[in-house]
mmCIF file of C-alpha atoms in Angstrom:
data_model
loop_
_atom_site.group_PDB
_atom_site.id
_atom_site.type_symbol
_atom_site.label_atom_id
_atom_site.label_comp_id
_atom_site.label_asym_id
_atom_site.label_seq_id
_atom_site.Cartn_x
_atom_site.Cartn_y
_atom_site.Cartn_z
ATOM 1 C CA UNK A 1 28.579 30.343 3.999
ATOM 2 C CA UNK A 2 27.799 30.772 -0.374
ATOM 3 C CA UNK A 3 31.342 32.800 -0.614
ATOM 4 C CA UNK A 4 33.090 29.989 1.094
ATOM 5 C CA UNK A 5 31.488 27.558 -1.274
ATOM 6 C CA UNK A 6 32.323 29.742 -4.173
ATOM 7 C CA UNK A 7 35.998 30.018 -3.371
ATOM 8 C CA UNK A 8 35.869 26.132 -3.050
ATOM 9 C CA UNK A 9 34.758 26.187 -6.542
ATOM 10 C CA UNK A 10 37.508 28.273 -7.921
ATOM 11 C CA UNK A 11 39.884 26.220 -6.070
ATOM 12 C CA UNK A 12 38.918 23.141 -7.526
ATOM 13 C CA UNK A 13 38.966 24.898 -10.727
ATOM 14 C CA UNK A 14 35.539 25.210 -11.144
ATOM 15 C CA UNK A 15 33.538 27.798 -13.621
ATOM 16 C CA UNK A 16 30.891 29.703 -11.115
ATOM 17 C CA UNK A 17 28.688 30.092 -14.312
ATOM 18 C CA UNK A 18 28.419 26.585 -15.131
ATOM 19 C CA UNK A 19 28.808 24.918 -11.571
ATOM 20 C CA UNK A 20 26.112 26.058 -9.692
ATOM 21 C CA UNK A 21 26.243 22.969 -7.628
ATOM 22 C CA UNK A 22 29.057 23.906 -5.869
ATOM 23 C CA UNK A 23 27.872 26.754 -4.496
ATOM 24 C CA UNK A 24 25.380 25.000 -2.774
ATOM 25 C CA UNK A 25 26.726 24.309 0.852
ATOM 26 C CA UNK A 26 27.628 20.845 2.513
ATOM 27 C CA UNK A 27 24.958 19.965 4.258
ATOM 28 C CA UNK A 28 22.769 20.208 1.368
ATOM 29 C CA UNK A 29 24.752 18.405 -0.710
ATOM 30 C CA UNK A 30 24.543 15.346 1.324
ATOM 31 C CA UNK A 31 20.914 15.689 1.668
ATOM 32 C CA UNK A 32 20.746 15.165 -2.434
ATOM 33 C CA UNK A 33 23.254 12.428 -2.087
ATOM 34 C CA UNK A 34 20.945 10.863 0.330
ATOM 35 C CA UNK A 35 18.527 10.004 -2.689
ATOM 36 C CA UNK A 36 20.626 8.409 -4.748
ATOM 37 C CA UNK A 37 21.982 4.631 -4.982
ATOM 38 C CA UNK A 38 25.098 4.424 -2.896
ATOM 39 C CA UNK A 39 26.995 3.232 -5.790
ATOM 40 C CA UNK A 40 26.233 6.793 -7.577
ATOM 41 C CA UNK A 41 26.960 8.690 -4.326
ATOM 42 C CA UNK A 42 30.254 7.110 -3.863
ATOM 43 C CA UNK A 43 31.099 7.794 -7.403
ATOM 44 C CA UNK A 44 30.459 11.531 -6.899
ATOM 45 C CA UNK A 45 34.152 11.055 -5.239
ATOM 46 C CA UNK A 46 35.534 11.657 -9.260
ATOM 47 C CA UNK A 47 34.103 15.197 -9.063
ATOM 48 C CA UNK A 48 36.460 17.201 -7.572
ATOM 49 C CA UNK A 49 38.172 17.093 -3.914
ATOM 50 C CA UNK A 50 35.592 18.756 -2.518
ATOM 51 C CA UNK A 51 32.982 15.759 -3.276
ATOM 52 C CA UNK A 52 35.760 12.864 -2.226
ATOM 53 C CA UNK A 53 34.315 12.601 1.260
ATOM 54 C CA UNK A 54 30.797 14.116 1.230
ATOM 55 C CA UNK A 55 29.160 10.500 0.853
ATOM 56 C CA UNK A 56 30.672 9.431 4.006
ATOM 57 C CA UNK A 57 28.536 11.541 6.143
ATOM 58 C CA UNK A 58 24.927 11.203 3.715
ATOM 59 C CA UNK A 59 22.269 10.997 6.111
ATOM 60 C CA UNK A 60 20.461 8.215 3.827
ATOM 61 C CA UNK A 61 21.844 5.232 2.779
ATOM 62 C CA UNK A 62 19.859 3.415 -0.244
ATOM 63 C CA UNK A 63 20.884 -0.425 -1.223
ATOM 64 C CA UNK A 64 19.098 -2.649 -4.580
ATOM 65 C CA UNK A 65 20.577 -5.846 -5.264
ATOM 66 C CA UNK A 66 19.795 -5.193 -8.868
ATOM 67 C CA UNK A 67 21.916 -2.110 -9.330
ATOM 68 C CA UNK A 68 24.622 -4.607 -8.975
ATOM 69 C CA UNK A 69 23.588 -6.858 -11.296
ATOM 70 C CA UNK A 70 26.004 -6.977 -14.677
ATOM 71 C CA UNK A 71 23.258 -8.414 -16.785
ATOM 72 C CA UNK A 72 20.040 -10.744 -17.217
ATOM 73 C CA UNK A 73 22.154 -13.767 -17.491
ATOM 74 C CA UNK A 74 24.797 -13.523 -14.408
ATOM 75 C CA UNK A 75 24.196 -16.242 -11.497
ATOM 76 C CA UNK A 76 22.406 -14.068 -8.225
ATOM 77 C CA UNK A 77 25.179 -15.660 -6.254
ATOM 78 C CA UNK A 78 27.558 -13.288 -8.338
ATOM 79 C CA UNK A 79 25.622 -10.348 -7.567
ATOM 80 C CA UNK A 80 25.003 -10.983 -4.148
ATOM 81 C CA UNK A 81 28.658 -11.131 -3.683
ATOM 82 C CA UNK A 82 29.447 -8.193 -5.396
ATOM 83 C CA UNK A 83 26.812 -6.340 -3.455
ATOM 84 C CA UNK A 84 28.373 -7.536 -0.199
ATOM 85 C CA UNK A 85 31.898 -6.896 -0.724
ATOM 86 C CA UNK A 86 30.593 -2.957 -1.783
ATOM 87 C CA UNK A 87 28.278 -2.619 1.396
ATOM 88 C CA UNK A 88 30.361 -3.728 3.879
ATOM 89 C CA UNK A 89 33.036 -1.710 3.207
ATOM 90 C CA UNK A 90 30.403 1.173 2.363
ATOM 91 C CA UNK A 91 29.377 0.981 6.031
ATOM 92 C CA UNK A 92 32.708 0.521 7.623
ATOM 93 C CA UNK A 93 33.452 4.131 6.221
ATOM 94 C CA UNK A 94 30.442 5.510 7.129
ATOM 95 C CA UNK A 95 30.514 7.824 9.583
ATOM 96 C CA UNK A 96 27.137 9.984 9.709
ATOM 97 C CA UNK A 97 26.138 10.671 13.371
ATOM 98 C CA UNK A 98 22.730 9.192 12.485
ATOM 99 C CA UNK A 99 20.887 8.199 9.467
ATOM 100 C CA UNK A 100 17.394 9.822 8.265
ATOM 101 C CA UNK A 101 16.328 6.256 5.940
ATOM 102 C CA UNK A 102 17.942 3.267 5.043
ATOM 103 C CA UNK A 103 16.347 1.323 1.999
ATOM 104 C CA UNK A 104 17.440 -2.095 1.309
ATOM 105 C CA UNK A 105 16.118 -4.098 -1.611
ATOM 106 C CA UNK A 106 17.658 -7.995 -1.729
ATOM 107 C CA UNK A 107 14.752 -10.182 -2.831
ATOM 108 C CA UNK A 108 16.847 -12.220 -5.252
ATOM 109 C CA UNK A 109 19.334 -12.760 -2.371
ATOM 110 C CA UNK A 110 20.685 -16.654 -1.363
ATOM 111 C CA UNK A 111 19.549 -17.819 1.668
ATOM 112 C CA UNK A 112 23.501 -17.862 2.733
ATOM 113 C CA UNK A 113 23.554 -13.546 2.381
ATOM 114 C CA UNK A 114 21.166 -13.473 5.355
ATOM 115 C CA UNK A 115 24.001 -12.914 7.880
ATOM 116 C CA UNK A 116 25.282 -10.105 5.652
ATOM 117 C CA UNK A 117 21.365 -8.621 5.419
ATOM 118 C CA UNK A 118 21.269 -9.209 9.192
ATOM 119 C CA UNK A 119 24.641 -7.308 9.760
ATOM 120 C CA UNK A 120 23.567 -4.584 7.528
ATOM 121 C CA UNK A 121 20.375 -4.044 9.483
ATOM 122 C CA UNK A 122 21.564 -4.241 12.478
ATOM 123 C CA UNK A 123 24.037 -1.543 11.567
ATOM 124 C CA UNK A 124 21.138 0.905 10.173
ATOM 125 C CA UNK A 125 19.361 0.569 13.691
ATOM 126 C CA UNK A 126 22.391 1.853 15.696
ATOM 127 C CA UNK A 127 21.998 4.734 13.315
ATOM 128 C CA UNK A 128 18.576 5.738 14.944
ATOM 129 C CA UNK A 129 17.107 6.344 11.341
ATOM 130 C CA UNK A 130 13.617 7.919 10.683
ATOM 131 C CA UNK A 131 12.900 5.695 7.446
ATOM 132 C CA UNK A 132 13.544 2.133 7.683
ATOM 133 C CA UNK A 133 12.667 0.059 4.403
ATOM 134 C CA UNK A 134 13.708 -3.431 3.932
ATOM 135 C CA UNK A 135 12.415 -5.814 0.797
ATOM 136 C CA UNK A 136 14.268 -9.638 0.873
ATOM 137 C CA UNK A 137 11.057 -11.638 -0.599
ATOM 138 C CA UNK A 138 12.234 -15.426 -0.877
ATOM 139 C CA UNK A 139 12.080 -17.387 -4.270
ATOM 140 C CA UNK A 140 8.817 -19.244 -2.621
ATOM 141 C CA UNK A 141 7.751 -17.667 0.027
ATOM 142 C CA UNK A 142 8.488 -19.430 2.634
ATOM 143 C CA UNK A 143 11.795 -18.859 5.337
ATOM 144 C CA UNK A 144 11.747 -15.305 5.056
ATOM 145 C CA UNK A 145 14.290 -13.240 6.468
ATOM 146 C CA UNK A 146 13.541 -12.593 10.139
ATOM 147 C CA UNK A 147 13.877 -8.494 11.349
ATOM 148 C CA UNK A 148 16.552 -8.586 14.079
ATOM 149 C CA UNK A 149 15.503 -8.763 18.066
ATOM 150 C CA UNK A 150 16.806 -5.676 19.769
ATOM 151 C CA UNK A 151 14.442 -5.764 22.765
ATOM 152 C CA UNK A 152 14.055 -2.147 23.925
ATOM 153 C CA UNK A 153 16.969 -0.712 22.101
ATOM 154 C CA UNK A 154 16.519 3.212 22.052
ATOM 155 C CA UNK A 155 18.238 3.073 18.819
ATOM 156 C CA UNK A 156 14.251 2.688 17.575
ATOM 157 C CA UNK A 157 13.771 5.527 19.043
ATOM 158 C CA UNK A 158 13.181 8.247 15.887
ATOM 159 C CA UNK A 159 11.803 5.972 13.529
ATOM 160 C CA UNK A 160 8.939 7.376 11.616
ATOM 161 C CA UNK A 161 8.526 5.082 8.745
ATOM 162 C CA UNK A 162 8.781 1.666 8.579
ATOM 163 C CA UNK A 163 8.313 -0.658 5.315
ATOM 164 C CA UNK A 164 8.724 -4.217 5.305
ATOM 165 C CA UNK A 165 8.664 -6.474 2.113
ATOM 166 C CA UNK A 166 8.559 -10.202 2.531
ATOM 167 C CA UNK A 167 9.805 -10.342 6.006
ATOM 168 C CA UNK A 168 9.378 -12.524 9.234
ATOM 169 C CA UNK A 169 7.877 -10.995 11.867
ATOM 170 C CA UNK A 170 7.126 -12.381 15.424
ATOM 171 C CA UNK A 171 5.136 -11.440 18.380
ATOM 172 C CA UNK A 172 7.532 -9.040 19.916
ATOM 173 C CA UNK A 173 6.911 -6.753 17.064
ATOM 174 C CA UNK A 174 3.713 -5.645 18.564
ATOM 175 C CA UNK A 175 5.652 -4.979 21.934
ATOM 176 C CA UNK A 176 7.730 -2.728 19.603
ATOM 177 C CA UNK A 177 5.108 -1.162 18.247
ATOM 178 C CA UNK A 178 3.331 -0.691 20.899
ATOM 179 C CA UNK A 179 5.623 0.546 23.205
ATOM 180 C CA UNK A 180 8.763 1.213 21.878
ATOM 181 C CA UNK A 181 8.044 3.356 18.762
ATOM 182 C CA UNK A 182 6.419 6.516 19.951
ATOM 183 C CA UNK A 183 7.663 8.295 16.972
ATOM 184 C CA UNK A 184 6.227 5.972 14.497
ATOM 185 C CA UNK A 185 3.687 7.437 11.815
ATOM 186 C CA UNK A 186 3.794 5.133 8.788
ATOM 187 C CA UNK A 187 3.766 1.349 8.597
ATOM 188 C CA UNK A 188 3.895 -1.004 5.825
ATOM 189 C CA UNK A 189 3.720 -4.703 5.239
ATOM 190 C CA UNK A 190 3.385 -6.494 2.794
ATOM 191 C CA UNK A 191 3.672 -10.208 1.968
ATOM 192 C CA UNK A 192 4.997 -10.856 5.375
ATOM 193 C CA UNK A 193 5.116 -13.410 8.179
ATOM 194 C CA UNK A 194 3.353 -11.902 10.909
ATOM 195 C CA UNK A 195 3.088 -13.779 14.201
ATOM 196 C CA UNK A 196 1.086 -11.334 16.559
ATOM 197 C CA UNK A 197 -2.492 -10.851 16.412
ATOM 198 C CA UNK A 198 -3.227 -6.930 17.135
ATOM 199 C CA UNK A 199 -1.668 -3.705 15.971
ATOM 200 C CA UNK A 200 -2.042 -1.280 18.633
ATOM 201 C CA UNK A 201 -0.816 2.873 18.396
ATOM 202 C CA UNK A 202 -2.208 6.097 18.617
ATOM 203 C CA UNK A 203 0.456 7.630 16.941
ATOM 204 C CA UNK A 204 0.088 5.369 13.560
ATOM 205 C CA UNK A 205 -1.207 8.103 10.479
ATOM 206 C CA UNK A 206 -0.970 5.483 7.941
ATOM 207 C CA UNK A 207 -1.157 1.524 7.830
ATOM 208 C CA UNK A 208 -1.299 -0.791 5.093
ATOM 209 C CA UNK A 209 -1.113 -4.620 5.531
ATOM 210 C CA UNK A 210 -1.238 -6.385 2.147
ATOM 211 C CA UNK A 211 -1.264 -10.149 1.456
ATOM 212 C CA UNK A 212 0.309 -11.173 4.793
ATOM 213 C CA UNK A 213 0.294 -14.828 6.440
ATOM 214 C CA UNK A 214 -0.222 -15.663 9.659
ATOM 215 C CA UNK A 215 -0.779 -18.700 11.945
ATOM 216 C CA UNK A 216 -4.177 -19.736 13.597
ATOM 217 C CA UNK A 217 -5.930 -17.153 15.876
ATOM 218 C CA UNK A 218 -9.027 -16.317 16.769
ATOM 219 C CA UNK A 219 -9.276 -12.050 15.648
ATOM 220 C CA UNK A 220 -7.249 -9.819 14.582
ATOM 221 C CA UNK A 221 -7.471 -6.577 15.826
ATOM 222 C CA UNK A 222 -6.189 -3.063 14.699
ATOM 223 C CA UNK A 223 -6.521 -0.422 17.413
ATOM 224 C CA UNK A 224 -5.136 3.236 15.810
ATOM 225 C CA UNK A 225 -7.331 5.868 16.936
ATOM 226 C CA UNK A 226 -4.990 8.690 14.765
ATOM 227 C CA UNK A 227 -4.878 6.617 11.406
ATOM 228 C CA UNK A 228 -5.702 8.710 8.827
ATOM 229 C CA UNK A 229 -5.046 6.278 5.758
ATOM 230 C CA UNK A 230 -5.521 2.690 5.673
ATOM 231 C CA UNK A 231 -4.810 -0.321 3.147
ATOM 232 C CA UNK A 232 -6.288 -3.655 3.859
ATOM 233 C CA UNK A 233 -5.468 -6.240 1.621
ATOM 234 C CA UNK A 234 -6.697 -9.729 3.459
ATOM 235 C CA UNK A 235 -5.653 -12.989 2.022
ATOM 236 C CA UNK A 236 -4.523 -15.933 3.155
ATOM 237 C CA UNK A 237 -6.225 -15.013 6.294
ATOM 238 C CA UNK A 238 -6.734 -17.734 9.074
ATOM 239 C CA UNK A 239 -8.433 -15.875 11.735
ATOM 240 C CA UNK A 240 -11.506 -17.721 12.556
ATOM 241 C CA UNK A 241 -13.711 -14.532 13.457
ATOM 242 C CA UNK A 242 -11.919 -12.106 10.962
ATOM 243 C CA UNK A 243 -10.772 -8.142 11.523
ATOM 244 C CA UNK A 244 -11.788 -6.350 14.563
ATOM 245 C CA UNK A 245 -10.800 -2.223 13.204
ATOM 246 C CA UNK A 246 -11.029 0.626 15.952
ATOM 247 C CA UNK A 247 -9.494 3.241 13.710
ATOM 248 C CA UNK A 248 -11.381 6.588 15.721
ATOM 249 C CA UNK A 249 -12.931 9.391 13.487
ATOM 250 C CA UNK A 250 -9.713 10.277 11.762
ATOM 251 C CA UNK A 251 -9.565 8.125 9.151
ATOM 252 C CA UNK A 252 -10.470 9.651 5.967
ATOM 253 C CA UNK A 253 -8.831 7.199 3.154
ATOM 254 C CA UNK A 254 -9.340 3.321 3.368
ATOM 255 C CA UNK A 255 -9.125 0.397 0.968
ATOM 256 C CA UNK A 256 -9.866 -2.853 1.598
ATOM 257 C CA UNK A 257 -9.629 -6.151 0.028
ATOM 258 C CA UNK A 258 -11.021 -9.465 1.197
ATOM 259 C CA UNK A 259 -10.518 -13.131 -0.455
ATOM 260 C CA UNK A 260 -14.001 -14.592 -1.366
ATOM 261 C CA UNK A 261 -15.733 -16.682 1.329
ATOM 262 C CA UNK A 262 -12.902 -16.058 3.881
ATOM 263 C CA UNK A 263 -14.790 -13.748 5.874
ATOM 264 C CA UNK A 264 -18.846 -14.672 7.567
ATOM 265 C CA UNK A 265 -21.153 -11.263 6.144
ATOM 266 C CA UNK A 266 -21.497 -10.469 9.568
ATOM 267 C CA UNK A 267 -17.407 -9.617 9.727
ATOM 268 C CA UNK A 268 -17.343 -7.884 6.734
ATOM 269 C CA UNK A 269 -20.165 -6.197 7.959
ATOM 270 C CA UNK A 270 -18.657 -5.099 10.810
ATOM 271 C CA UNK A 271 -15.428 -3.800 8.987
ATOM 272 C CA UNK A 272 -17.323 -1.866 7.031
ATOM 273 C CA UNK A 273 -19.124 -0.118 9.449
ATOM 274 C CA UNK A 274 -15.834 0.626 11.040
ATOM 275 C CA UNK A 275 -15.017 3.061 7.914
ATOM 276 C CA UNK A 276 -17.873 5.330 8.111
ATOM 277 C CA UNK A 277 -15.594 8.460 8.227
ATOM 278 C CA UNK A 278 -14.005 7.801 5.572
ATOM 279 C CA UNK A 279 -13.983 10.785 2.493
ATOM 280 C CA UNK A 280 -12.590 7.817 0.290
ATOM 281 C CA UNK A 281 -13.667 4.250 0.232
ATOM 282 C CA UNK A 282 -12.204 1.661 -2.201
ATOM 283 C CA UNK A 283 -13.937 -2.084 -1.697
ATOM 284 C CA UNK A 284 -12.782 -5.286 -3.247
ATOM 285 C CA UNK A 285 -14.522 -8.445 -3.455
ATOM 286 C CA UNK A 286 -17.095 -8.018 -0.075
ATOM 287 C CA UNK A 287 -20.016 -10.148 -0.555
ATOM 288 C CA UNK A 288 -23.366 -8.851 -0.969
ATOM 289 C CA UNK A 289 -24.702 -10.377 1.876
ATOM 290 C CA UNK A 290 -23.162 -8.135 4.138
ATOM 291 C CA UNK A 291 -25.443 -5.586 2.477
ATOM 292 C CA UNK A 292 -28.286 -7.495 1.066
ATOM 293 C CA UNK A 293 -29.180 -9.346 4.666
ATOM 294 C CA UNK A 294 -31.244 -6.262 6.444
ATOM 295 C CA UNK A 295 -30.356 -7.224 9.989
ATOM 296 C CA UNK A 296 -26.670 -6.346 9.114
ATOM 297 C CA UNK A 297 -27.612 -3.547 6.940
ATOM 298 C CA UNK A 298 -29.952 -1.749 9.359
ATOM 299 C CA UNK A 299 -26.790 -1.733 11.814
ATOM 300 C CA UNK A 300 -24.521 0.308 9.269
ATOM 301 C CA UNK A 301 -23.990 3.642 10.313
ATOM 302 C CA UNK A 302 -24.546 6.475 7.492
ATOM 303 C CA UNK A 303 -21.582 7.372 5.432
ATOM 304 C CA UNK A 304 -21.597 11.071 5.812
ATOM 305 C CA UNK A 305 -18.150 11.697 4.641
ATOM 306 C CA UNK A 306 -17.955 9.696 1.961
ATOM 307 C CA UNK A 307 -17.231 11.348 -1.566
ATOM 308 C CA UNK A 308 -15.530 9.115 -3.536
ATOM 309 C CA UNK A 309 -16.152 4.978 -3.765
ATOM 310 C CA UNK A 310 -14.644 2.575 -5.834
ATOM 311 C CA UNK A 311 -16.053 -0.520 -5.861
ATOM 312 C CA UNK A 312 -15.117 -4.151 -7.282
ATOM 313 C CA UNK A 313 -17.850 -6.640 -7.514
ATOM 314 C CA UNK A 314 -19.912 -7.503 -4.650
ATOM 315 C CA UNK A 315 -19.753 -11.328 -4.567
ATOM 316 C CA UNK A 316 -22.227 -13.963 -4.265
ATOM 317 C CA UNK A 317 -21.129 -17.239 -6.383
ATOM 318 C CA UNK A 318 -20.156 -16.993 -9.598
ATOM 319 C CA UNK A 319 -23.028 -18.321 -10.765
ATOM 320 C CA UNK A 320 -24.723 -14.807 -9.695
ATOM 321 C CA UNK A 321 -25.550 -12.123 -12.031
ATOM 322 C CA UNK A 322 -24.182 -8.555 -11.732
ATOM 323 C CA UNK A 323 -27.671 -7.184 -10.864
ATOM 324 C CA UNK A 324 -27.642 -8.672 -7.249
ATOM 325 C CA UNK A 325 -23.665 -7.046 -7.177
ATOM 326 C CA UNK A 326 -26.123 -3.666 -8.153
ATOM 327 C CA UNK A 327 -29.323 -4.140 -5.625
ATOM 328 C CA UNK A 328 -26.085 -4.436 -3.093
ATOM 329 C CA UNK A 329 -24.715 -1.077 -3.996
ATOM 330 C CA UNK A 330 -27.799 0.377 -4.338
ATOM 331 C CA UNK A 331 -28.883 -0.357 -0.632
ATOM 332 C CA UNK A 332 -25.321 0.491 -0.160
ATOM 333 C CA UNK A 333 -25.770 3.901 -1.546
ATOM 334 C CA UNK A 334 -28.679 4.873 0.682
ATOM 335 C CA UNK A 335 -26.170 5.078 3.297
ATOM 336 C CA UNK A 336 -23.739 7.439 1.477
ATOM 337 C CA UNK A 337 -26.053 11.001 0.589
ATOM 338 C CA UNK A 338 -22.589 13.092 -0.210
ATOM 339 C CA UNK A 339 -21.209 10.968 -2.692
ATOM 340 C CA UNK A 340 -19.796 12.534 -5.827
ATOM 341 C CA UNK A 341 -17.613 10.119 -7.163
ATOM 342 C CA UNK A 342 -18.251 6.315 -8.100
ATOM 343 C CA UNK A 343 -16.260 4.163 -9.719
ATOM 344 C CA UNK A 344 -17.438 0.234 -10.404
ATOM 345 C CA UNK A 345 -14.535 -2.129 -11.479
ATOM 346 C CA UNK A 346 -14.527 -5.389 -13.330
ATOM 347 C CA UNK A 347 -18.027 -5.771 -13.560
ATOM 348 C CA UNK A 348 -19.021 -8.646 -15.796
ATOM 349 C CA UNK A 349 -22.335 -9.283 -18.124
ATOM 350 C CA UNK A 350 -22.937 -12.602 -19.585
ATOM 351 C CA UNK A 351 -23.462 -13.095 -23.035
ATOM 352 C CA UNK A 352 -26.732 -14.617 -22.789
ATOM 353 C CA UNK A 353 -28.283 -11.384 -21.052
ATOM 354 C CA UNK A 354 -27.505 -9.888 -24.040
ATOM 355 C CA UNK A 355 -31.150 -10.742 -25.852
ATOM 356 C CA UNK A 356 -33.885 -13.077 -25.372
ATOM 357 C CA UNK A 357 -35.448 -14.519 -22.175
ATOM 358 C CA UNK A 358 -31.901 -12.867 -20.259
ATOM 359 C CA UNK A 359 -32.510 -9.372 -21.474
ATOM 360 C CA UNK A 360 -35.875 -9.663 -20.535
ATOM 361 C CA UNK A 361 -35.087 -11.193 -17.421
ATOM 362 C CA UNK A 362 -32.180 -8.509 -16.599
ATOM 363 C CA UNK A 363 -34.613 -5.691 -17.555
ATOM 364 C CA UNK A 364 -37.106 -7.274 -15.106
ATOM 365 C CA UNK A 365 -34.940 -7.467 -12.435
ATOM 366 C CA UNK A 366 -33.637 -3.765 -12.728
ATOM 367 C CA UNK A 367 -36.822 -2.497 -12.346
ATOM 368 C CA UNK A 368 -37.207 -4.033 -9.217
ATOM 369 C CA UNK A 369 -34.240 -2.188 -7.967
ATOM 370 C CA UNK A 370 -35.060 0.600 -5.157
ATOM 371 C CA UNK A 371 -34.873 3.658 -6.933
ATOM 372 C CA UNK A 372 -32.231 6.186 -5.485
ATOM 373 C CA UNK A 373 -31.721 10.030 -5.057
ATOM 374 C CA UNK A 374 -28.564 10.972 -5.067
ATOM 375 C CA UNK A 375 -28.213 14.819 -5.972
ATOM 376 C CA UNK A 376 -24.377 15.481 -5.491
ATOM 377 C CA UNK A 377 -23.241 12.792 -7.516
ATOM 378 C CA UNK A 378 -21.444 13.750 -10.260
ATOM 379 C CA UNK A 379 -19.180 11.181 -11.919
ATOM 380 C CA UNK A 380 -19.793 7.552 -12.286
ATOM 381 C CA UNK A 381 -17.446 5.378 -13.991
ATOM 382 C CA UNK A 382 -18.503 1.544 -15.128
ATOM 383 C CA UNK A 383 -15.429 -0.540 -15.897
ATOM 384 C CA UNK A 384 -16.855 -3.701 -17.244
ATOM 385 C CA UNK A 385 -15.848 -7.172 -18.954
ATOM 386 C CA UNK A 386 -17.875 -7.941 -22.330
ATOM 387 C CA UNK A 387 -19.362 -6.668 -25.457
ATOM 388 C CA UNK A 388 -20.258 -3.680 -26.170
ATOM 389 C CA UNK A 389 -24.105 -4.298 -26.603
ATOM 390 C CA UNK A 390 -24.082 -4.869 -22.999
ATOM 391 C CA UNK A 391 -23.892 -1.217 -22.327
ATOM 392 C CA UNK A 392 -27.649 -0.890 -22.685
ATOM 393 C CA UNK A 393 -28.285 -3.272 -19.632
ATOM 394 C CA UNK A 394 -25.543 -1.688 -17.706
ATOM 395 C CA UNK A 395 -27.177 1.431 -18.467
ATOM 396 C CA UNK A 396 -30.434 0.601 -16.926
ATOM 397 C CA UNK A 397 -28.965 -0.531 -13.954
ATOM 398 C CA UNK A 398 -27.546 2.275 -13.406
ATOM 399 C CA UNK A 399 -30.296 4.691 -14.046
ATOM 400 C CA UNK A 400 -31.892 3.374 -10.884
ATOM 401 C CA UNK A 401 -29.845 6.218 -9.652
ATOM 402 C CA UNK A 402 -31.685 9.513 -9.929
ATOM 403 C CA UNK A 403 -28.660 12.007 -9.563
ATOM 404 C CA UNK A 404 -29.301 15.263 -11.954
ATOM 405 C CA UNK A 405 -25.527 16.560 -12.568
ATOM 406 C CA UNK A 406 -24.338 12.900 -12.838
ATOM 407 C CA UNK A 407 -21.701 12.086 -15.993
ATOM 408 C CA UNK A 408 -21.812 8.566 -16.610
ATOM 409 C CA UNK A 409 -18.879 6.400 -18.113
ATOM 410 C CA UNK A 410 -18.824 3.039 -19.650
ATOM 411 C CA UNK A 411 -15.190 1.943 -19.943
ATOM 412 C CA UNK A 412 -14.861 -1.631 -21.552
ATOM 413 C CA UNK A 413 -11.598 -3.145 -20.023
ATOM 414 C CA UNK A 414 -11.108 -5.315 -22.698
ATOM 415 C CA UNK A 415 -10.589 -2.884 -25.472
ATOM 416 C CA UNK A 416 -9.817 0.187 -23.198
ATOM 417 C CA UNK A 417 -13.418 1.679 -25.034
ATOM 418 C CA UNK A 418 -14.663 4.704 -23.386
ATOM 419 C CA UNK A 419 -18.675 5.318 -24.403
ATOM 420 C CA UNK A 420 -19.792 8.640 -22.008
ATOM 421 C CA UNK A 421 -23.198 9.777 -21.323
ATOM 422 C CA UNK A 422 -24.412 12.723 -19.487
ATOM 423 C CA UNK A 423 -28.114 11.645 -17.511
#
């Protein structure tokens, strides 16, 4: 095969020493072209006769409205028309028996382009892709593009990764996920409108649901026993009883962002307890009461596998000082005997606590913190907002953690100034 490629390169007038690309087999060249934007893949036809038809059978198609924009001042309607003309011809001439990947980004396309986008997505699904990605955000976040209704089509059977941004999904989506996508491993939903109340799959390996909206319902259930990575950003939540997680023991990494005062402390404690098996955990805007409440805290399991924790403040309300956050952190660390790396982000310390009565009060409260022994903790970083004079206060709060090998770093996010100290 290599000899045949060499002969082709000579026939095309190429130099074997200078043109190593031409010595590659056609299948490998198609694979390389599948990572290029579709326009660039088509433009390779000018290279030589051999390249004239390679783009027609590439296994991946990548389309982005921004690539069709000629200037920042061009009306989006003109850009959309240019893209529609190109893509319509491309998909007619494309003759690959199946697709490995189809990626479409058309967030600024007008409502009149929906029928074209719908036709392109349907055409992509007929290619039975491994990867399908659609981004179609509307300018106001409403009236989103509706994913086509294809029922139990076998055209979905190979799907392994599905990423949807700014797409409307009705109740049938959950059924497709559970019954008709047996190989789906990676599901990402960002700023989507979702009309279902559960996600159930034994095959999912990675799940991300971020900033989606939903109609009022009782509870949202995630049941995925094989999940290894989970990312939840639960804003604009309308679930009266929050979220119920059933993720099994395979979960390794989790990131959960909550909207303040959106969930009850009990439900937040239940979410946290469902993540007991992770090795890496990022938490943002959990309520301190989910930890400080003795009844809820006692029911939390021990996080024996947790090695890395990133925490945005536990929240009580805007008037409560960070000492309460540290108290909640201290109690949580009692459940993490094998912690190695700890990062605390966006901690605010008021200027009034830098001296006088405020300083004395902070010192008294920090002395009341429960001393903790974390023998495996190696690195602690506190990213804070405020004046550098607050570092002694923050240091006193952290000194309640006994860790012989701990390296302590303070980063002022206002100036990105880093101060290191080994304790």
